Coordinates of N, CA and C in Angstrom, one line a residue:
M31 N -325.4 40.1 9.0 CA -325.7 38.7 8.9 C -327.1 38.5 9.4
I32 N -327.8 37.6 8.7 CA -329.2 37.2 9.1 C -329.2 35.7 9.3
I33 N -330.1 35.3 10.2 CA -330.3 33.9 10.5 C -331.8 33.7 10.1
R34 N -332.0 32.6 9.3 CA -333.3 32.3 8.9 C -333.5 30.8 8.8
S35 N -334.7 30.3 8.8 CA -335.0 28.9 8.6 C -334.6 28.5 7.2
A36 N -334.0 27.3 7.2 CA -333.6 26.7 5.9 C -334.8 26.3 5.1
Q37 N -334.8 26.4 3.8 CA -335.9 25.9 2.9 C -335.4 24.8 2.1
D38 N -336.3 24.0 1.5 CA -335.9 22.9 0.7 C -334.9 23.2 -0.4
D39 N -335.1 24.4 -1.0 CA -334.2 24.8 -2.1 C -332.8 25.2 -1.6
D40 N -332.6 25.3 -0.3 CA -331.3 25.5 0.3 C -330.4 24.3 0.5
L41 N -331.0 23.1 0.3 CA -330.4 21.9 0.7 C -329.1 21.6 0.0
D42 N -329.0 21.9 -1.3 CA -327.8 21.6 -2.1 C -326.6 22.5 -1.6
I43 N -326.9 23.8 -1.3 CA -325.8 24.6 -0.9 C -325.4 24.3 0.6
I44 N -326.4 23.9 1.4 CA -326.1 23.4 2.7 C -325.2 22.2 2.7
A45 N -325.5 21.3 1.8 CA -324.7 20.0 1.6 C -323.3 20.4 1.3
D46 N -323.1 21.3 0.3 CA -321.8 21.8 0.0 C -321.0 22.4 1.2
L47 N -321.7 23.2 2.0 CA -321.2 23.8 3.1 C -320.7 22.7 4.1
H48 N -321.5 21.7 4.4 CA -321.1 20.7 5.4 C -319.9 19.9 4.8
R49 N -319.9 19.6 3.6 CA -318.7 18.9 3.0 C -317.4 19.7 3.2
A50 N -317.5 21.0 2.8 CA -316.3 21.9 2.9 C -315.9 22.1 4.4
A51 N -316.8 22.3 5.3 CA -316.5 22.5 6.7 C -315.9 21.3 7.3
F52 N -316.5 20.1 7.1 CA -316.0 18.9 7.8 C -314.7 18.4 7.1
S53 N -314.6 18.6 5.8 CA -313.4 18.2 5.2 C -312.1 18.9 5.6
A54 N -312.4 20.1 6.1 CA -311.3 21.0 6.6 C -310.9 20.7 8.0
T55 N -311.5 19.8 8.7 CA -311.2 19.5 10.1 C -310.3 18.3 10.2
A56 N -309.7 18.1 11.3 CA -308.8 17.0 11.6 C -309.6 15.7 11.5
M57 N -310.9 15.7 11.9 CA -311.7 14.5 11.9 C -312.2 14.1 10.5
G58 N -312.3 15.1 9.6 CA -312.7 14.8 8.3 C -314.2 14.7 8.1
Y59 N -314.6 14.5 6.9 CA -316.0 14.4 6.5 C -316.5 13.0 6.7
H60 N -317.6 12.9 7.3 CA -318.2 11.6 7.6 C -319.7 11.5 7.2
G61 N -320.0 12.2 6.1 CA -321.4 12.1 5.7 C -322.4 13.0 6.3
E62 N -321.9 14.1 6.9 CA -322.8 15.1 7.6 C -323.8 15.7 6.6
A63 N -323.4 15.9 5.3 CA -324.3 16.5 4.4 C -325.5 15.5 4.1
D64 N -325.1 14.2 4.0 CA -326.2 13.2 3.8 C -327.1 13.1 5.0
L65 N -326.5 13.3 6.2 CA -327.3 13.2 7.4 C -328.3 14.4 7.4
V66 N -327.9 15.6 7.0 CA -328.9 16.7 7.0 C -330.0 16.4 6.0
R67 N -329.6 15.9 4.8 CA -330.7 15.6 3.9 C -331.6 14.5 4.4
A68 N -331.1 13.5 5.0 CA -331.9 12.4 5.6 C -332.8 12.9 6.7
L69 N -332.4 13.8 7.5 CA -333.2 14.4 8.6 C -334.4 15.2 8.0
H70 N -334.0 16.0 6.9 CA -335.1 16.7 6.2 C -336.1 15.8 5.6
A71 N -335.6 14.8 4.9 CA -336.4 13.8 4.2 C -337.3 13.0 5.1
G72 N -336.8 12.7 6.3 CA -337.5 11.9 7.3 C -338.4 12.7 8.2
D73 N -338.6 14.0 7.9 CA -339.4 14.9 8.7 C -339.0 14.9 10.2
D74 N -337.7 14.8 10.4 CA -337.1 14.7 11.7 C -336.5 16.1 12.2
V75 N -336.8 17.1 11.5 CA -336.2 18.4 11.8 C -337.1 19.2 12.8
V76 N -336.5 19.7 13.9 CA -337.2 20.6 14.8 C -336.8 22.0 14.4
A77 N -335.5 22.3 14.0 CA -335.1 23.6 13.5 C -333.9 23.3 12.6
S78 N -333.9 24.0 11.5 CA -332.8 24.0 10.5 C -332.6 25.4 10.2
L79 N -331.4 26.0 10.6 CA -331.2 27.4 10.5 C -329.9 27.7 9.6
I80 N -330.0 28.7 8.8 CA -328.8 29.1 8.1 C -328.5 30.6 8.5
A81 N -327.2 30.9 8.4 CA -326.7 32.2 8.6 C -326.2 32.7 7.2
E82 N -326.6 33.9 6.8 CA -326.1 34.3 5.5 C -325.9 35.8 5.6
R83 N -325.0 36.3 4.7 CA -324.7 37.7 4.5 C -324.7 38.0 3.0
D84 N -325.5 39.0 2.6 CA -325.6 39.4 1.2 C -325.9 38.1 0.3
G85 N -326.7 37.2 0.8 CA -327.1 36.1 0.0 C -326.0 34.9 0.0
D86 N -324.9 35.1 0.7 CA -323.9 34.1 0.8 C -324.1 33.3 2.1
L87 N -324.1 31.9 1.9 CA -324.3 31.0 3.1 C -323.0 31.0 3.9
L88 N -323.1 31.3 5.2 CA -322.0 31.3 6.1 C -322.0 30.1 7.0
G89 N -323.2 29.7 7.4 CA -323.2 28.6 8.3 C -324.6 27.9 8.4
H90 N -324.7 26.8 9.0 CA -325.9 26.0 9.1 C -325.9 25.2 10.4
V91 N -327.0 25.1 11.0 CA -327.2 24.2 12.2 C -328.5 23.5 12.0
I92 N -328.6 22.3 12.5 CA -329.9 21.5 12.5 C -330.1 20.9 13.9
F93 N -331.3 21.0 14.3 CA -331.7 20.4 15.6 C -332.8 19.3 15.2
S94 N -332.6 18.1 15.5 CA -333.5 17.0 15.1 C -334.2 16.4 16.2
C95 N -335.3 15.8 15.9 CA -336.2 15.1 16.9 C -335.4 14.0 17.6
M96 N -335.6 13.8 18.8 CA -335.1 12.7 19.6 C -336.2 12.1 20.4
R97 N -336.0 10.8 20.7 CA -336.9 10.0 21.5 C -336.2 9.9 22.9
V98 N -336.8 10.6 23.9 CA -336.2 10.7 25.2 C -337.2 10.4 26.3
E99 N -336.7 9.5 27.2 CA -337.5 9.2 28.4 C -336.7 9.5 29.6
A100 N -337.4 10.0 30.6 CA -336.7 10.3 31.9 C -337.6 9.8 33.0
D101 N -337.1 8.8 33.7 CA -337.9 8.1 34.8 C -339.2 7.7 34.3
G102 N -339.3 7.2 33.1 CA -340.6 6.6 32.5 C -341.4 7.7 31.9
N103 N -341.0 8.9 31.9 CA -341.8 10.0 31.3 C -341.2 10.5 30.0
R104 N -342.0 10.6 28.9 CA -341.4 11.1 27.7 C -341.2 12.6 27.7
L105 N -340.1 13.0 27.2 CA -339.7 14.4 27.1 C -339.7 14.9 25.7
R106 N -340.0 16.2 25.5 CA -339.9 16.8 24.2 C -338.4 17.2 24.1
A107 N -337.7 16.6 23.1 CA -336.2 16.7 23.0 C -335.8 16.9 21.6
A108 N -334.6 17.5 21.5 CA -334.0 17.7 20.2 C -332.5 17.6 20.3
G109 N -331.9 17.0 19.3 CA -330.4 16.9 19.2 C -329.8 17.9 18.3
L110 N -328.8 18.6 18.8 CA -328.0 19.6 18.0 C -327.0 18.9 17.1
G111 N -327.0 19.2 15.9 CA -325.9 18.7 15.0 C -326.4 18.0 13.8
P112 N -325.7 18.1 12.7 CA -324.4 18.8 12.7 C -324.5 20.3 12.6
L113 N -323.5 21.0 12.9 CA -323.3 22.4 12.8 C -322.1 22.6 11.9
A114 N -322.2 23.5 10.9 CA -321.1 23.8 10.0 C -321.0 25.3 9.7
V115 N -319.8 25.8 9.7 CA -319.5 27.2 9.3 C -318.5 27.1 8.2
R116 N -318.7 27.9 7.2 CA -317.7 28.0 6.0 C -316.3 28.2 6.6
P117 N -315.4 27.4 6.1 CA -314.0 27.4 6.7 C -313.4 28.8 6.8
D118 N -313.6 29.7 5.8 CA -313.0 31.0 5.8 C -313.8 32.0 6.7
Q119 N -314.9 31.5 7.3 CA -315.7 32.3 8.2 C -315.7 31.8 9.7
Q120 N -314.9 30.8 10.0 CA -314.9 30.2 11.3 C -314.2 31.1 12.3
R121 N -314.6 31.0 13.5 CA -314.1 31.8 14.7 C -314.5 33.2 14.6
N122 N -315.7 33.5 13.9 CA -316.3 34.8 13.8 C -317.6 34.9 14.6
G123 N -318.0 33.9 15.4 CA -319.2 33.9 16.1 C -320.4 33.4 15.4
I124 N -320.3 32.9 14.2 CA -321.4 32.5 13.4 C -322.0 31.2 13.9
G125 N -321.2 30.2 14.3 CA -321.7 29.0 14.9 C -322.4 29.3 16.2
A126 N -321.9 30.2 17.0 CA -322.5 30.6 18.3 C -323.8 31.2 18.1
A127 N -323.9 32.1 17.1 CA -325.2 32.8 16.8 C -326.2 31.8 16.3
L128 N -325.8 30.8 15.5 CA -326.8 29.8 15.1 C -327.3 29.0 16.2
I129 N -326.4 28.6 17.1 CA -326.8 27.7 18.3 C -327.8 28.5 19.2
R130 N -327.4 29.8 19.5 CA -328.3 30.6 20.3 C -329.7 30.8 19.7
A131 N -329.7 31.1 18.4 CA -331.0 31.2 17.7 C -331.8 29.9 17.7
G132 N -331.1 28.8 17.6 CA -331.7 27.5 17.6 C -332.3 27.2 19.0
L133 N -331.5 27.4 20.0 CA -332.0 27.1 21.4 C -333.2 28.0 21.7
T134 N -333.2 29.3 21.2 CA -334.4 30.1 21.4 C -335.6 29.5 20.7
M135 N -335.4 29.1 19.5 CA -336.5 28.5 18.7 C -337.0 27.2 19.4
L136 N -336.1 26.4 20.0 CA -336.5 25.2 20.7 C -337.4 25.5 21.9
R137 N -337.0 26.5 22.6 CA -337.7 26.9 23.8 C -339.1 27.4 23.4
E138 N -339.2 28.2 22.3 CA -340.5 28.6 21.8 C -341.4 27.5 21.4
K139 N -340.8 26.4 20.9 CA -341.6 25.2 20.5 C -341.9 24.3 21.6
G140 N -341.5 24.6 22.8 CA -341.8 23.7 24.0 C -340.8 22.6 24.2
V141 N -339.7 22.6 23.5 CA -338.7 21.5 23.7 C -338.1 21.7 25.1
Q142 N -338.0 20.6 25.8 CA -337.6 20.6 27.2 C -336.1 20.4 27.4
I143 N -335.5 19.6 26.5 CA -334.1 19.3 26.7 C -333.5 19.1 25.3
S144 N -332.2 19.5 25.2 CA -331.4 19.3 24.0 C -330.1 18.6 24.3
F145 N -329.7 17.7 23.4 CA -328.5 16.9 23.5 C -327.5 17.3 22.4
V146 N -326.3 17.1 22.7 CA -325.2 17.3 21.6 C -324.1 16.3 21.9
L147 N -323.5 15.8 20.9 CA -322.3 15.0 21.0 C -321.2 15.9 20.3
G148 N -320.4 16.5 21.2 CA -319.5 17.5 20.7 C -318.3 17.8 21.6
H149 N -317.6 18.9 21.2 CA -316.4 19.3 21.9 C -316.7 19.8 23.3
A150 N -316.1 19.2 24.3 CA -316.3 19.6 25.7 C -315.9 21.0 26.0
D151 N -315.1 21.6 25.2 CA -314.7 23.0 25.5 C -315.5 24.0 24.8
Y152 N -316.4 23.6 23.9 CA -317.2 24.5 23.1 C -318.6 24.6 23.6
Y153 N -319.3 23.5 23.7 CA -320.7 23.5 23.9 C -321.2 23.9 25.3
P154 N -320.3 23.8 26.3 CA -320.8 24.3 27.7 C -321.1 25.8 27.7
R155 N -320.5 26.6 26.8 CA -320.9 28.0 26.8 C -322.3 28.3 26.5
F156 N -323.0 27.3 26.0 CA -324.4 27.4 25.6 C -325.3 26.7 26.6
G157 N -324.7 26.2 27.7 CA -325.4 25.5 28.8 C -325.4 24.0 28.7
Y158 N -324.8 23.4 27.7 CA -324.7 22.0 27.6 C -323.7 21.5 28.6
C159 N -324.0 20.4 29.2 CA -323.2 19.8 30.3 C -323.2 18.3 30.3
P160 N -322.1 17.7 30.4 CA -322.0 16.2 30.5 C -322.8 15.6 31.6
D161 N -322.8 16.3 32.8 CA -323.5 15.8 34.0 C -325.0 15.7 33.7
L162 N -325.6 16.6 32.9 CA -327.0 16.5 32.6 C -327.4 15.4 31.7
A163 N -326.4 14.9 31.0 CA -326.6 13.8 30.0 C -326.3 12.4 30.7
K164 N -325.6 12.4 31.8 CA -325.2 11.1 32.4 C -326.3 10.1 32.7
P165 N -327.5 10.6 33.2 CA -328.5 9.6 33.5 C -329.1 8.9 32.3
Y166 N -328.8 9.4 31.1 CA -329.5 8.9 29.9 C -328.7 7.9 29.2
M167 N -329.2 6.7 29.0 CA -328.5 5.7 28.2 C -328.6 6.1 26.8
S168 N -327.4 6.0 26.1 CA -327.3 6.3 24.7 C -326.0 5.7 24.2
P169 N -326.0 5.3 22.9 CA -324.8 4.8 22.3 C -323.7 5.9 22.3
F170 N -324.0 7.1 22.5 CA -323.1 8.2 22.5 C -322.6 8.6 23.9
A171 N -323.0 7.9 24.9 CA -322.7 8.3 26.3 C -321.2 8.4 26.5
G172 N -320.8 9.4 27.3 CA -319.4 9.6 27.5 C -319.2 11.1 27.7
P173 N -317.9 11.5 27.9 CA -317.7 12.9 28.2 C -318.1 14.0 27.1
H174 N -318.3 13.5 25.9 CA -318.7 14.4 24.8 C -320.2 14.4 24.6
F175 N -320.9 13.7 25.3 CA -322.4 13.6 25.2 C -322.9 14.6 26.3
M176 N -323.6 15.6 25.9 CA -324.0 16.7 26.8 C -325.5 17.0 26.6
A177 N -326.0 17.6 27.6 CA -327.4 18.1 27.5 C -327.6 19.5 28.1
V178 N -328.6 20.1 27.7 CA -329.0 21.4 28.3 C -330.5 21.3 28.6
H179 N -330.9 21.8 29.8 CA -332.3 21.8 30.1 C -332.9 23.2 29.5
L180 N -333.9 23.1 28.7 CA -334.6 24.3 28.2 C -335.8 24.6 28.9
D181 N -336.2 23.7 29.8 CA -337.4 24.0 30.7 C -336.9 24.1 32.1
S182 N -337.0 25.2 32.7 CA -336.4 25.4 34.0 C -337.0 24.5 35.1
G183 N -338.2 23.9 34.8 CA -338.8 23.0 35.8 C -338.4 21.6 35.6
L184 N -337.5 21.3 34.6 CA -337.1 19.9 34.4 C -336.1 19.4 35.4
A185 N -336.5 18.3 36.1 CA -335.6 17.8 37.1 C -334.6 16.7 36.5
L186 N -333.5 16.6 37.0 CA -332.5 15.6 36.6 C -333.1 14.2 37.0
P187 N -333.3 13.3 36.0 CA -333.9 12.0 36.3 C -332.9 11.1 37.0
Q188 N -333.4 10.0 37.6 CA -332.5 8.9 38.1 C -331.9 8.2 36.9
R189 N -332.8 7.9 35.9 CA -332.3 7.2 34.7 C -333.2 7.6 33.6
G190 N -332.7 7.5 32.4 CA -333.4 7.8 31.2 C -332.8 7.2 30.0
K191 N -333.4 7.5 28.8 CA -332.9 6.9 27.6 C -333.0 8.1 26.5
A192 N -332.0 8.2 25.7 CA -331.9 9.2 24.7 C -331.6 8.6 23.4
E193 N -332.5 8.7 22.4 CA -332.2 8.1 21.1 C -332.4 9.2 20.0
Y194 N -331.3 9.3 19.2 CA -331.4 10.2 18.0 C -332.3 9.7 16.9
A195 N -332.7 10.5 16.0 CA -333.4 10.1 14.8 C -332.7 9.0 14.1
S196 N -333.5 8.1 13.4 CA -332.9 7.0 12.8 C -331.8 7.3 11.7
A197 N -331.9 8.5 11.2 CA -330.9 8.9 10.2 C -329.4 8.8 10.7
F198 N -329.3 9.0 12.0 CA -327.9 9.0 12.6 C -327.3 7.6 12.5
A199 N -328.1 6.6 12.4 CA -327.6 5.2 12.3 C -326.9 5.0 11.0
Q200 N -327.2 5.8 10.0 CA -326.7 5.7 8.6 C -325.4 6.4 8.4
M201 N -324.9 7.1 9.5 CA -323.6 7.8 9.4 C -322.5 6.8 9.2
E202 N -321.4 7.3 8.4 CA -320.3 6.4 8.2 C -319.6 6.1 9.5

């Protein structure tokens, strides 16, 4: 399996992957493929990675730009999601490999903090923690809103604000 940056000509197959992956879940499909396209079109992508084997797409993750302030200071931030793995390839470590590669790329780009709205039993293995997100006002605040510090010198603020790219407001 290789992990590489997604290209514009990958967007159709990435859209198909997100539809298939989310349709197969209990929560169902809610426009994740359209969200990925909107993030690419809006130039809001920090990292968009695909996993493939022998030319077959196995998974995709996107990290998008966020507007984040902590105690009045602007932070370089990215939001994880959506993440999708082909239904017949789930639970094989593909999603984990994509997240780890993405977090490495974010660190290399100087991103200080990343947020995710996701499953509380899955994302903590990558360092995401609800306590790190608590000081940040967000429409997604709650137990499934988590953050990970990518800059070891980043202190937990007294208060902050975390806003996802505008494309998220268009979700169903």
